[in-house]
Every structure is written in C-alpha cells, then in structure tokens.
PDB file of C-alpha atoms in Angstrom:
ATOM      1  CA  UNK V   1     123.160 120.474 104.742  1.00 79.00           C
ATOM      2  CA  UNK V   2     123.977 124.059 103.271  1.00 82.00           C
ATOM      3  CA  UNK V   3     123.858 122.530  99.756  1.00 86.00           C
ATOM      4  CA  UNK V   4     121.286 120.084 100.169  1.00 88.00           C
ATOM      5  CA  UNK V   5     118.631 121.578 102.342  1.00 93.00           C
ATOM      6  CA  UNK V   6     118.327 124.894  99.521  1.00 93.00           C
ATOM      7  CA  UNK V   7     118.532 122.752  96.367  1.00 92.00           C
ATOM      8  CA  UNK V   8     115.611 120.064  97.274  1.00 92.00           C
ATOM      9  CA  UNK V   9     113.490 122.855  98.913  1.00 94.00           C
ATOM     10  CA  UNK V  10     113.605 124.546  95.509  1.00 93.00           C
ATOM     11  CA  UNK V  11     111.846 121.594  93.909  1.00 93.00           C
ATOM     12  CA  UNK V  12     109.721 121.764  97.842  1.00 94.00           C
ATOM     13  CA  UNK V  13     108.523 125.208  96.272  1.00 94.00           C
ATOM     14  CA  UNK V  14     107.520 123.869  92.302  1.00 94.00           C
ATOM     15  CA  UNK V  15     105.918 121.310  94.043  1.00 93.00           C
ATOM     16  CA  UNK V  16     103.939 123.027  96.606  1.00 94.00           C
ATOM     17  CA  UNK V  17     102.960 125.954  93.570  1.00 93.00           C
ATOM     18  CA  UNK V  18     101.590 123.378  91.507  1.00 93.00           C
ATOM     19  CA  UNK V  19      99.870 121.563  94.282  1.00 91.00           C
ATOM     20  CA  UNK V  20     101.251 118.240  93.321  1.00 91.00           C
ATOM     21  CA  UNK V  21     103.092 115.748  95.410  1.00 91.00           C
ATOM     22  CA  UNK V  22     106.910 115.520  96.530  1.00 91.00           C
ATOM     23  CA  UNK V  23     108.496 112.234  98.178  1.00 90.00           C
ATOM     24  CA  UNK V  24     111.734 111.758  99.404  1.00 91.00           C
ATOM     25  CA  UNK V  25     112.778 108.384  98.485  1.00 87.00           C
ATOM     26  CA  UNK V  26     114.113 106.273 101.075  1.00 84.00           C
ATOM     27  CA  UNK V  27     117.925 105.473 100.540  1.00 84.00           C
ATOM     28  CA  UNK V  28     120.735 103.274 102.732  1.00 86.00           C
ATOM     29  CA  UNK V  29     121.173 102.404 105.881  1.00 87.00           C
ATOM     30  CA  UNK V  30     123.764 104.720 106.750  1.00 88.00           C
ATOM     31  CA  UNK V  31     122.380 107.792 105.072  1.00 89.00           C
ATOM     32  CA  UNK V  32     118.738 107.545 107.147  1.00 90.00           C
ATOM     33  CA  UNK V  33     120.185 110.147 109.355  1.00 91.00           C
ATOM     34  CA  UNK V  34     121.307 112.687 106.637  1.00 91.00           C
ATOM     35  CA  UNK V  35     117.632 112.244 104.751  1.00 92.00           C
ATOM     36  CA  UNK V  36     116.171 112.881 108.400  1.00 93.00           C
ATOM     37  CA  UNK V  37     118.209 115.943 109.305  1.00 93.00           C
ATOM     38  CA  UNK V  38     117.221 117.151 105.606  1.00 93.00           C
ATOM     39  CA  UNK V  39     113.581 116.175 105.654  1.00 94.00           C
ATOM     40  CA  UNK V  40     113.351 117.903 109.263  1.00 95.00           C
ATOM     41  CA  UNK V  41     114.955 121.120 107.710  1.00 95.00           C
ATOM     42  CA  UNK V  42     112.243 120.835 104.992  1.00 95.00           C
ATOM     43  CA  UNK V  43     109.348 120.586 106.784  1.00 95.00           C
ATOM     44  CA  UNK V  44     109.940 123.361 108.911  1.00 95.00           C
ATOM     45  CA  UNK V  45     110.383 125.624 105.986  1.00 95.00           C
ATOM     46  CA  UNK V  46     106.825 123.567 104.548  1.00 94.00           C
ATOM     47  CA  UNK V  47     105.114 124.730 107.502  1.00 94.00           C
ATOM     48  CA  UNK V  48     106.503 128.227 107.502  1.00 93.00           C
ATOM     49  CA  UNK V  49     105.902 129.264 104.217  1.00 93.00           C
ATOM     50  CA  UNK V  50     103.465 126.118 102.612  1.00 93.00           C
ATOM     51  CA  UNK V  51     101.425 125.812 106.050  1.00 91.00           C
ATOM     52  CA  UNK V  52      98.257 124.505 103.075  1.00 91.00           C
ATOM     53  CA  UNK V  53     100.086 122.397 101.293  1.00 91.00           C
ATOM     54  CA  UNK V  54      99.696 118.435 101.844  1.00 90.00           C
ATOM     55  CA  UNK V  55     101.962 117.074  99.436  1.00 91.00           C
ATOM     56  CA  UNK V  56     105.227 116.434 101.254  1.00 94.00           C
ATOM     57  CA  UNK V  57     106.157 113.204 102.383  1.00 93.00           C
ATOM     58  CA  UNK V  58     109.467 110.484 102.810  1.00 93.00           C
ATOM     59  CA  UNK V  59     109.392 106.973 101.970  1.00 92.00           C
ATOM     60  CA  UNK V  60     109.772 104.151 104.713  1.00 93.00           C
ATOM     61  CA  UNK V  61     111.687 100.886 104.933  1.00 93.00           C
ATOM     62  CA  UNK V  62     110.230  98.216 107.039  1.00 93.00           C
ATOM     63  CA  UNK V  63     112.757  95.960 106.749  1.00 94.00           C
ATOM     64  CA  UNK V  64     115.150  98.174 108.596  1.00 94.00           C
ATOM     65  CA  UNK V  65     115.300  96.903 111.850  1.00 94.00           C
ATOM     66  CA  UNK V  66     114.711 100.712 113.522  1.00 94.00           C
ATOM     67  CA  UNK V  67     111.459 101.281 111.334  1.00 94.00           C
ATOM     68  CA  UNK V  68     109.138 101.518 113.937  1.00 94.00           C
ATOM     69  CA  UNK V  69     111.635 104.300 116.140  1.00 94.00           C
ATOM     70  CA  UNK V  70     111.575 105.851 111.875  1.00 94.00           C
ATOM     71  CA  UNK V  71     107.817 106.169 111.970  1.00 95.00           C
ATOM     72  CA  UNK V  72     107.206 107.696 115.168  1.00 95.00           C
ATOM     73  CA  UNK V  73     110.077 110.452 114.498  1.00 95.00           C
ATOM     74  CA  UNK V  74     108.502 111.153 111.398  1.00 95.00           C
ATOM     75  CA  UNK V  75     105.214 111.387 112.827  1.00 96.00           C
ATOM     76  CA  UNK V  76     106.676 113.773 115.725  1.00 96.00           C
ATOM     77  CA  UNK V  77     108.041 116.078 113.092  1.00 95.00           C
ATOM     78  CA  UNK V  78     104.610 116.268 111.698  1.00 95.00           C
ATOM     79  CA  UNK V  79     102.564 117.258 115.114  1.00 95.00           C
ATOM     80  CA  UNK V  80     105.740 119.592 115.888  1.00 95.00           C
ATOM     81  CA  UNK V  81     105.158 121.302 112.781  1.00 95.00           C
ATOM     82  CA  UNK V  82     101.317 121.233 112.616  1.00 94.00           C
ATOM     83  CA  UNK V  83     101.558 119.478 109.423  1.00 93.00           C
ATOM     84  CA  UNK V  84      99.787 116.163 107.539  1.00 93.00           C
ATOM     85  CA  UNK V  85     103.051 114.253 106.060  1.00 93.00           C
ATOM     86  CA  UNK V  86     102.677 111.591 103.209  1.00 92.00           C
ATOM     87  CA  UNK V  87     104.382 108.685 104.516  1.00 92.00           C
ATOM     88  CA  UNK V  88     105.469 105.925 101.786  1.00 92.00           C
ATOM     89  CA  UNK V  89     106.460 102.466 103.739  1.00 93.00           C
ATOM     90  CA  UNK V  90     108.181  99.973 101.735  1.00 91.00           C
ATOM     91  CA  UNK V  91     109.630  96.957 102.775  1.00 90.00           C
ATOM     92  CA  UNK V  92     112.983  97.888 101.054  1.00 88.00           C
ATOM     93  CA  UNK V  93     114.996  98.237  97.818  1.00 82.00           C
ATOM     94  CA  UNK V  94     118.725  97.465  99.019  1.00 86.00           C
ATOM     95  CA  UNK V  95     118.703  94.391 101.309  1.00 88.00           C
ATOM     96  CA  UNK V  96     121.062  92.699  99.225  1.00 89.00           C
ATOM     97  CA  UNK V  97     123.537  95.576  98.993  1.00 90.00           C
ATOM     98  CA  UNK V  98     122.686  96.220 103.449  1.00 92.00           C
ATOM     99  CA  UNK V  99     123.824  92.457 104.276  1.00 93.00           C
ATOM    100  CA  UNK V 100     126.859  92.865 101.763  1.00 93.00           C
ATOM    101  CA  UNK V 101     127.540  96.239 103.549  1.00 92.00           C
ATOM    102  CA  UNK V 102     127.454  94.747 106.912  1.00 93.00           C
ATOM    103  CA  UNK V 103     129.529  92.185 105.913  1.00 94.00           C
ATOM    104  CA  UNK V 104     132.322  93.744 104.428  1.00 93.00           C
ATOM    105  CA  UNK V 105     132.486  96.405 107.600  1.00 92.00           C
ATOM    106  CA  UNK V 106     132.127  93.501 110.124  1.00 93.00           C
ATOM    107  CA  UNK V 107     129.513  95.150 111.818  1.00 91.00           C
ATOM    108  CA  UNK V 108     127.811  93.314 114.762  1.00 91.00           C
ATOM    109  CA  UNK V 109     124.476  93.743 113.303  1.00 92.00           C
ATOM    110  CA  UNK V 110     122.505  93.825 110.303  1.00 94.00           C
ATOM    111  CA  UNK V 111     120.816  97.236 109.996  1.00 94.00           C
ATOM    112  CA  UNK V 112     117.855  95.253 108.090  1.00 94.00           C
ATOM    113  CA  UNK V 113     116.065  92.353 109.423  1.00 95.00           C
ATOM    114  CA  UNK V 114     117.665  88.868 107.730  1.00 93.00           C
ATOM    115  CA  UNK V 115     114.574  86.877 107.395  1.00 92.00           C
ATOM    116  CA  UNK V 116     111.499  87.867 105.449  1.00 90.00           C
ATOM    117  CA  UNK V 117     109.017  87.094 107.795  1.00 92.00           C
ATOM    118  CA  UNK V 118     110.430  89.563 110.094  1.00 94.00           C
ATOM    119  CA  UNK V 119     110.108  92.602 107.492  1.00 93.00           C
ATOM    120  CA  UNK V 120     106.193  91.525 106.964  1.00 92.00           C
ATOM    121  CA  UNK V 121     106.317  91.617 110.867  1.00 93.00           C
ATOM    122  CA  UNK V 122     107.741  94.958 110.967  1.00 95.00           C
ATOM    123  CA  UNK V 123     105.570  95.985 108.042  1.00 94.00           C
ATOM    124  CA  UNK V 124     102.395  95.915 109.521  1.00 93.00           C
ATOM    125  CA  UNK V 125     103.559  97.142 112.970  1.00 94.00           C
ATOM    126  CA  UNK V 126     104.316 100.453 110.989  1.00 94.00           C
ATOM    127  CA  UNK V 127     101.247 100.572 109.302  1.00 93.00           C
ATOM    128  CA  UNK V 128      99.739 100.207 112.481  1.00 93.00           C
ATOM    129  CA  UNK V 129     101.094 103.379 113.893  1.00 94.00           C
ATOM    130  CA  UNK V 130     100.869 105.011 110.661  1.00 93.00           C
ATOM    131  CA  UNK V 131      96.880 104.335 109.871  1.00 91.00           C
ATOM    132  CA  UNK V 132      96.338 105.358 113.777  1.00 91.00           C
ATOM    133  CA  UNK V 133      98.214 108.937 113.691  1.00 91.00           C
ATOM    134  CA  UNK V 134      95.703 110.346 111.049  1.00 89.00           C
ATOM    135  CA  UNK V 135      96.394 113.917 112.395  1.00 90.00           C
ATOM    136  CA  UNK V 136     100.189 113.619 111.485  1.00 93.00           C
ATOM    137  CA  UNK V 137     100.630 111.576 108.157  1.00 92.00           C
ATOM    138  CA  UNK V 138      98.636 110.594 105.276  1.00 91.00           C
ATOM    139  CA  UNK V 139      99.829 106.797 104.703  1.00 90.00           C
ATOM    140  CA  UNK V 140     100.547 105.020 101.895  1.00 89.00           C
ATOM    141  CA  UNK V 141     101.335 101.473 101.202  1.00 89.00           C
ATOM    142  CA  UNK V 142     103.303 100.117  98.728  1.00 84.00           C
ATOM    143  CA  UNK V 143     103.267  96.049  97.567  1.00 79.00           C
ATOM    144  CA  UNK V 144     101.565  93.407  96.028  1.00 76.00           C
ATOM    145  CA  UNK V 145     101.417  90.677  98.871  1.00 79.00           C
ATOM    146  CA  UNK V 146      98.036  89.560  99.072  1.00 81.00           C
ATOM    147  CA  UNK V 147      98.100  89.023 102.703  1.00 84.00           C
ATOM    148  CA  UNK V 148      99.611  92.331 103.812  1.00 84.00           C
ATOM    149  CA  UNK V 149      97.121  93.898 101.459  1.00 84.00           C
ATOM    150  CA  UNK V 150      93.983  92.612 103.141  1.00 83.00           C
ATOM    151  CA  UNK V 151      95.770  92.652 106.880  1.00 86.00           C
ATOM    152  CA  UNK V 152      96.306  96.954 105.809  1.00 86.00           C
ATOM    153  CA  UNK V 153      92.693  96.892 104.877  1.00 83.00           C
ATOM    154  CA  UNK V 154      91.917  95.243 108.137  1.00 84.00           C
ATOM    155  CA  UNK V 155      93.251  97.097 109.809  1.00 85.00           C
ATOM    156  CA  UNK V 156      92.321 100.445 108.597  1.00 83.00           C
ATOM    157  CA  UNK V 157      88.518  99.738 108.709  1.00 80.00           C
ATOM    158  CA  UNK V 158      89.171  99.135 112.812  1.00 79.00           C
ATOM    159  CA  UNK V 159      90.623 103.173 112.813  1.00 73.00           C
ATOM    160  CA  UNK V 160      87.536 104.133 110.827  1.00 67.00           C
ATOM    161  CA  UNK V 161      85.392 102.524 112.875  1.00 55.00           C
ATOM    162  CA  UNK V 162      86.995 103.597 116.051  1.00 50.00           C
ATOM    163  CA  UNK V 163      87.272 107.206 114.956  1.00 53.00           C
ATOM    164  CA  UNK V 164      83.608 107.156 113.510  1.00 49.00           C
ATOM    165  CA  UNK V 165      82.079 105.979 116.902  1.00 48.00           C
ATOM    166  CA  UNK V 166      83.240 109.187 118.236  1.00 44.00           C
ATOM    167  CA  UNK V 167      80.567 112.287 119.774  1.00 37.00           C
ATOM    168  CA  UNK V 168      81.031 113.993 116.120  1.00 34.00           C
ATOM    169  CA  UNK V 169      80.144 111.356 113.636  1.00 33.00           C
ATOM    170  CA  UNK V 170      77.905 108.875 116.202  1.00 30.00           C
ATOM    171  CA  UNK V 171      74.374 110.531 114.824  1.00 27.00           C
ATOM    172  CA  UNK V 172      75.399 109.647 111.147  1.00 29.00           C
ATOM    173  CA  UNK V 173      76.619 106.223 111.204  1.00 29.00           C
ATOM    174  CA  UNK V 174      74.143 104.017 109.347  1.00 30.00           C
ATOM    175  CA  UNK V 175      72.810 100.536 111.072  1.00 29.00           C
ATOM    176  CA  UNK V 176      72.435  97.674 109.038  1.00 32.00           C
ATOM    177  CA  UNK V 177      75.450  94.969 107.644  1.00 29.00           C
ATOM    178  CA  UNK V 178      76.024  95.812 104.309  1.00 25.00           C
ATOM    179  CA  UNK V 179      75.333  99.448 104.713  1.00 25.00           C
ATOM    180  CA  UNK V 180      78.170  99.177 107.819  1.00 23.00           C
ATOM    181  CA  UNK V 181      80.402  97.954 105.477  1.00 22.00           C
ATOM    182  CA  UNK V 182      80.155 100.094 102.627  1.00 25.00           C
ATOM    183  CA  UNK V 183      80.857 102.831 104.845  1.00 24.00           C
ATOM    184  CA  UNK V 184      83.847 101.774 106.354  1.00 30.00           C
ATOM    185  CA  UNK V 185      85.210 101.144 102.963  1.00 40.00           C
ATOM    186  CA  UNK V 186      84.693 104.312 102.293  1.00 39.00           C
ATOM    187  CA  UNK V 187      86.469 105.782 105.698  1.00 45.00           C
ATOM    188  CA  UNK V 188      89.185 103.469 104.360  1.00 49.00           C
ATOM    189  CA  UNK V 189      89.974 105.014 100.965  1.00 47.00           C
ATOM    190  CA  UNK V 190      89.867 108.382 102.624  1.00 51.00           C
ATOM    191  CA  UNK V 191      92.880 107.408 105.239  1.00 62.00           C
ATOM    192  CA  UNK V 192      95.214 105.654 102.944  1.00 73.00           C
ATOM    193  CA  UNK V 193      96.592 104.981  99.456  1.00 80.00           C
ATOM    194  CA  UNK V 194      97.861 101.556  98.026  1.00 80.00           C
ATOM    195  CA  UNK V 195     100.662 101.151  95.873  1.00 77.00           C
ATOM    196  CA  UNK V 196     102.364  99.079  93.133  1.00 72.00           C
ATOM    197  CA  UNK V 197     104.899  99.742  90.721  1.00 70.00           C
ATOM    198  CA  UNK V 198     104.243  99.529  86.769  1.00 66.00           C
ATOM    199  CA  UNK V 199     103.676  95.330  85.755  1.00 66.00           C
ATOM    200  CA  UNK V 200     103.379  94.413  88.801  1.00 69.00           C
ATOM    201  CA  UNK V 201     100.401  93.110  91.067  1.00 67.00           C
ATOM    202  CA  UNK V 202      98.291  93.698  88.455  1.00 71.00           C
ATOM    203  CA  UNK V 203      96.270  91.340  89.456  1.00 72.00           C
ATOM    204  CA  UNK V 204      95.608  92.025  93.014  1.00 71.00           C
ATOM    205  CA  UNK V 205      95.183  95.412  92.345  1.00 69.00           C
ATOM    206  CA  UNK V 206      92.467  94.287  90.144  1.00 69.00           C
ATOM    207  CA  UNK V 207      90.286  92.689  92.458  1.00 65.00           C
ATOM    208  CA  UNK V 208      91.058  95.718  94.367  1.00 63.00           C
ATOM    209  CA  UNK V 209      89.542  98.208  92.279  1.00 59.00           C
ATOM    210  CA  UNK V 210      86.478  96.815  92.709  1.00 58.00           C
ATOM    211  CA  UNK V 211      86.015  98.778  95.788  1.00 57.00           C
ATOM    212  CA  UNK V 212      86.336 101.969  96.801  1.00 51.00           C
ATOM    213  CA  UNK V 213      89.755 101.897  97.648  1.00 55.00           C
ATOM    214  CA  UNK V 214      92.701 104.224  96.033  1.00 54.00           C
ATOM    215  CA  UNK V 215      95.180 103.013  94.082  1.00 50.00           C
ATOM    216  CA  UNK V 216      98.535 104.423  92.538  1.00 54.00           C
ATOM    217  CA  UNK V 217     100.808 103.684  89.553  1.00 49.00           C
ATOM    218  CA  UNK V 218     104.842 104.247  90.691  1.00 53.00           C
ATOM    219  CA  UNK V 219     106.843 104.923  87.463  1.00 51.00           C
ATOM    220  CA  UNK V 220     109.798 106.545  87.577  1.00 51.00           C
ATOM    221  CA  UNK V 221     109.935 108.563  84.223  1.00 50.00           C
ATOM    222  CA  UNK V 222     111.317 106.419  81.110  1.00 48.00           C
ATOM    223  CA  UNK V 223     113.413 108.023  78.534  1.00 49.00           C
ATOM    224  CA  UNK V 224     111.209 107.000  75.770  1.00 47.00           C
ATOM    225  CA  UNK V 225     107.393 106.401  75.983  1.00 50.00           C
ATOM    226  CA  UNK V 226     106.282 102.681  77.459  1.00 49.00           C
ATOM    227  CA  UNK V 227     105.477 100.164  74.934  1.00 51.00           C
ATOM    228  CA  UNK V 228     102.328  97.944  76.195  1.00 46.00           C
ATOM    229  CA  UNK V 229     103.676  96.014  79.391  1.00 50.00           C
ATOM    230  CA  UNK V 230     106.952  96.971  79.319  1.00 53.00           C
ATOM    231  CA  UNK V 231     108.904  98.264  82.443  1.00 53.00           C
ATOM    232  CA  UNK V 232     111.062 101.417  82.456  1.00 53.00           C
ATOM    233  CA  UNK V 233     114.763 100.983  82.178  1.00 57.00           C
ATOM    234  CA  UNK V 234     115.090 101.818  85.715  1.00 56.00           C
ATOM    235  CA  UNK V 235     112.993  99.356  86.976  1.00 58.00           C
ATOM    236  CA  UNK V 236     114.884  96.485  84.886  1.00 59.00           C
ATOM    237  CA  UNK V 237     118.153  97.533  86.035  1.00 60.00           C
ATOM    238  CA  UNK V 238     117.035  97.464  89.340  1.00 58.00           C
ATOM    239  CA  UNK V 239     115.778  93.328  89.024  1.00 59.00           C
ATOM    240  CA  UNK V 240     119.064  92.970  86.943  1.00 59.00           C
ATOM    241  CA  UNK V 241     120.881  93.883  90.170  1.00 57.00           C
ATOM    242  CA  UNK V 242     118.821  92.127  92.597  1.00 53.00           C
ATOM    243  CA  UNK V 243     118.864  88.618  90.932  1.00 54.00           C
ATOM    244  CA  UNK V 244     121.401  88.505  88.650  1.00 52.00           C
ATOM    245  CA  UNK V 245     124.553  89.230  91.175  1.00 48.00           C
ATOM    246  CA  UNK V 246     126.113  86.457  93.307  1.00 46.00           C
ATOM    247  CA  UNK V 247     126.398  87.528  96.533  1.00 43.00           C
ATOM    248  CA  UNK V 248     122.632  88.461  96.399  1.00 42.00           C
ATOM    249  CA  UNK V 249     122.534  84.760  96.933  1.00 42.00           C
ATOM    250  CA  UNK V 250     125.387  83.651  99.039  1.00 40.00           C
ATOM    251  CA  UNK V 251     124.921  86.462 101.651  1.00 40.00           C
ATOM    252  CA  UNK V 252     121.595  84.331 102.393  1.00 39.00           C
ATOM    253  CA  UNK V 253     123.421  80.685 102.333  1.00 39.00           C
ATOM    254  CA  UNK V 254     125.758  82.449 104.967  1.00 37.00           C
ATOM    255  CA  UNK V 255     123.286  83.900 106.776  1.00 39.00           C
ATOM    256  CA  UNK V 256     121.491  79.714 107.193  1.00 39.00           C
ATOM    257  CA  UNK V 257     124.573  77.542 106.224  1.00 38.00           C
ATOM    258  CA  UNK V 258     125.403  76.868 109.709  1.00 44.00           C
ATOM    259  CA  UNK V 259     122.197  75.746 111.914  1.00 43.00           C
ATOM    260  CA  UNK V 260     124.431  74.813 114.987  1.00 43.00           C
ATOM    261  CA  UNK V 261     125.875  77.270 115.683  1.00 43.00           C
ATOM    262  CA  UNK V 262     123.006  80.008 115.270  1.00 42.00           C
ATOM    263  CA  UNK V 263     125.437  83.165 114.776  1.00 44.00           C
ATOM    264  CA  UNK V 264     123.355  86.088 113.289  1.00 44.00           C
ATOM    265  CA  UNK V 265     126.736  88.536 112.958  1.00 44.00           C
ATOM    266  CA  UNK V 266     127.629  89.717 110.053  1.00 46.00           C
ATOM    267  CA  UNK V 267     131.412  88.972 110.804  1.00 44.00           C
ATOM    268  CA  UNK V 268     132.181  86.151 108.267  1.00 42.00           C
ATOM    269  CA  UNK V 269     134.674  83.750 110.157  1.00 44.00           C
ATOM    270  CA  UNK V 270     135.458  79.368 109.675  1.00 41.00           C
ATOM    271  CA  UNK V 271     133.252  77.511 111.487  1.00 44.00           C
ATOM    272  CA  UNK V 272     133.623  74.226 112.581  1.00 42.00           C
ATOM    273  CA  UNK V 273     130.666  72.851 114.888  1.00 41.00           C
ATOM    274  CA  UNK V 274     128.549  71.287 111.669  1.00 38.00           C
ATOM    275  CA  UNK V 275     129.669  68.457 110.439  1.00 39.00           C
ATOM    276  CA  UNK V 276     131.206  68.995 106.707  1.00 40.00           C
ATOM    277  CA  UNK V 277     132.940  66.709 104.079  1.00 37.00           C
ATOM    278  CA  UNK V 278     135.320  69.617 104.365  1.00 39.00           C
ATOM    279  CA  UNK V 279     137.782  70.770 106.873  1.00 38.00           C
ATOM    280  CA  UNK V 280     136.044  74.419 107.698  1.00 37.00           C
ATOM    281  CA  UNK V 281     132.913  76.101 106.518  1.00 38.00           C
ATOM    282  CA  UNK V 282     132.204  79.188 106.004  1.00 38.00           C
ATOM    283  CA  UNK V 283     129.002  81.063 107.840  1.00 40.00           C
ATOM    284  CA  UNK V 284     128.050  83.880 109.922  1.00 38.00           C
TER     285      UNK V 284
END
C-alpha cells in the first residue's frame, strides 16, 4: 500500500488535471481486497483534493459470486466520501483461470459462479443497485448480449421515471405516449453508459445508436495504428488464452461430468456413483 497507493494516485492527479477519466480495472479473485483497500485510499485523497472531479471509477465482475456485497461497498465509499464514482460491471475476464485456481488450491468454493446463467443473474442484480444509487456512482455497462442490453434499458427507464415523478420535476413531465417515451430515453442516456469492446457487438450497438442512448468504444492502446476491423494485440491474446487452452474446457466437463452425484467443489477426487465403461471417473 506505501508503493501502490502514491504511484496510481499520481496518474489519479494527470487524470483529474486533464478532466478525463481513470478506471481501475478489475483483476482476480484473490486480489479484490488489495484493489479495494487501494481504491478506498484513492478516493479519499479524490475527495480531498479533486472534490469536482467525476472521473474516477473501478471495474466490476458479476460473475464473482460476492458482486452484489462489491457494489454496495463501492457505493458506500462513494456517499462516505461525498463523491459520484464511475462504476464499470463486467461479467468477467478470468473465469477460466478462477475455476483452474480453485482447483489446484482445493478450495471448497468457486469464487465465480460456474454456470452462465447465474453471472447474467448476478449481472442485472448489480445493475439494479447500481442504476438506483444515482447519488453515489455513475454506471456503466459493458456487453453485447442482446437481452441484458434491453433488460439494462428496462430497467433504467423505471429509475427515470420513478425519480422524475418526484415534487421537483412533476410540473415538467410531458403527457402523451410517444412524448413519455422520448423523455425517458433521454433520462436514460443521462444515468448510464453502454459498452463494447473494438469488433465486437457491432451490430447491437447499431440498432442502439438509433436512440439517444451513450455508447463507448474500449480499446486498450495498440502498438501500431488499427488496420480496418482489426483487434489490438491485446485483445487477441486475450481470445488466444480463453479458447485455445485445454483446461478452459475440461474445468467445465468436470464441473457437469458427473450428474449423480451433484458435487459443486472444486476438490477434484474419483467418483464412482455414474455408471462408466471405466473403473473411476473423474469430476468435481
């Protein structure tokens, strides 16, 4: 923390002169308290010395299986502080790597949900709390899934309406259908930002654009200029990794090899109960 803290809060301070934003990208399992501690630290010099400035914020993984305890300890920091966080949720970079992990340590849990259903689950439960703290963060949603996309927007046009109904805003709200909904689009792109990396979800995003929604481009900087469609290095090393290794695969035939007896450890051990041509087979 006495290295850390000073070195990031440097680039805190060239971000916050410039008035552009800062994110802290989410990282493993077993480092979310580190970033935390740091990211406290930070915001506490952000609102001592950068009280104005509105571009700090940390990334979010929904398919950790804490993420909703994540979101409202992020969104305490930002009412302690008196300050309007960006908050980036994710569903997750390193599930592959997080069910090796778990494996290997013989841990009696996964700290990331094992089914993909459960991470959309998770997902929108944190965008729930997120779009209804308005106060505390400023959210934004990364992801191409057509259904979380619209269930976001659905979502956020309720907290618009809700917060437009109030004493304040009641004399201006228009009557009439369309006009209704043109102005809860618009109370939408004011409350949240949706996100996609470079090539991808192009065309969702698309048909997005067609209303008055916001939209951002996540690059991480190349080290030469982007030919046409083409992805920065990082982002092919990172599919590389994700598809191209074994166990990304076998840590999800041990996680549903064995349907009788329904262990979700990640202890790998010989099991018996289901019927094999061979003598022992091998599950969670």
């Amino acid at each position: 923390m006495a290295e850390l803290v000073p070195r990031v809060w440097g680039l805190c301070e060239m971000a916050a002169r410039a008035n552009i934003k800062l994110t802290i990208d989410a990282e493993e399992a077993d480092r979310l308290e580190l970033s935390l501690d740091v990211f406290e630290a930070l915001a506490a010099l952000v609102a001592g010395q950068h009280p104005q400035w509105r571009g700090f914020g940390l990334a979010l993984q929904a398919y950790q299986t804490r993420a909703l305890d994540l979101v409202g300890h992020v969104i305490a920091i930002a009412r302690t502080h008196k300050l309007r966080l960006m908050c980036r949720l994710v569903k997750g970079a390193y599930w592959d790597f997080e069910i090796k992990r778990a494996q290997e340590l013989g841990l009696p849990h996964y700290p990331v949900f094992t089914h993909k259903h459960h991470t959309d689950v998770s997902y929108l439960a944190c965008a729930q709390i997120l779009l209804a703290a308005p106060d505390a963060v400023y959210p934004q949603f990364a992801g191409y899934n057509t259904g979380i996309i619209t269930a976001i927007i659905q979502v956020a046009s309720r907290h618009a309406d809700v917060r437009r109904a109030g004493p304040p805003q009641a004399s201006t709200a228009p009557s009439g259908g369309s006009d209704v909904h043109e102005v809860t689009n618009v109370g939408v792109a004011s409350s949240l930002v949706l996100q996609r990396l470079h090539g991808m979800g192009e065309g969702v995003y698309r048909e997005n654009s067609r209303k008055p929604l916001r939209g951002a481009l996540t690059l991480p900087p190349p080290s030469f200029p982007l030919q046409g469609e083409e992805l920065s290095p990082c982002m092919r090393g990172r599919f590389r990794c994700a598809f191209a290794r074994p166990w990304g695969r076998t840590a999800t035939r041990w996680l549903t090899s064995c349907a009788a007896c329904r262990k979700t450890g990640p202890t790998r051990r010989l099991c018996t109960s289901s019927p094999t041509s061979r003598s022992a087979r091998t599950c969670c």
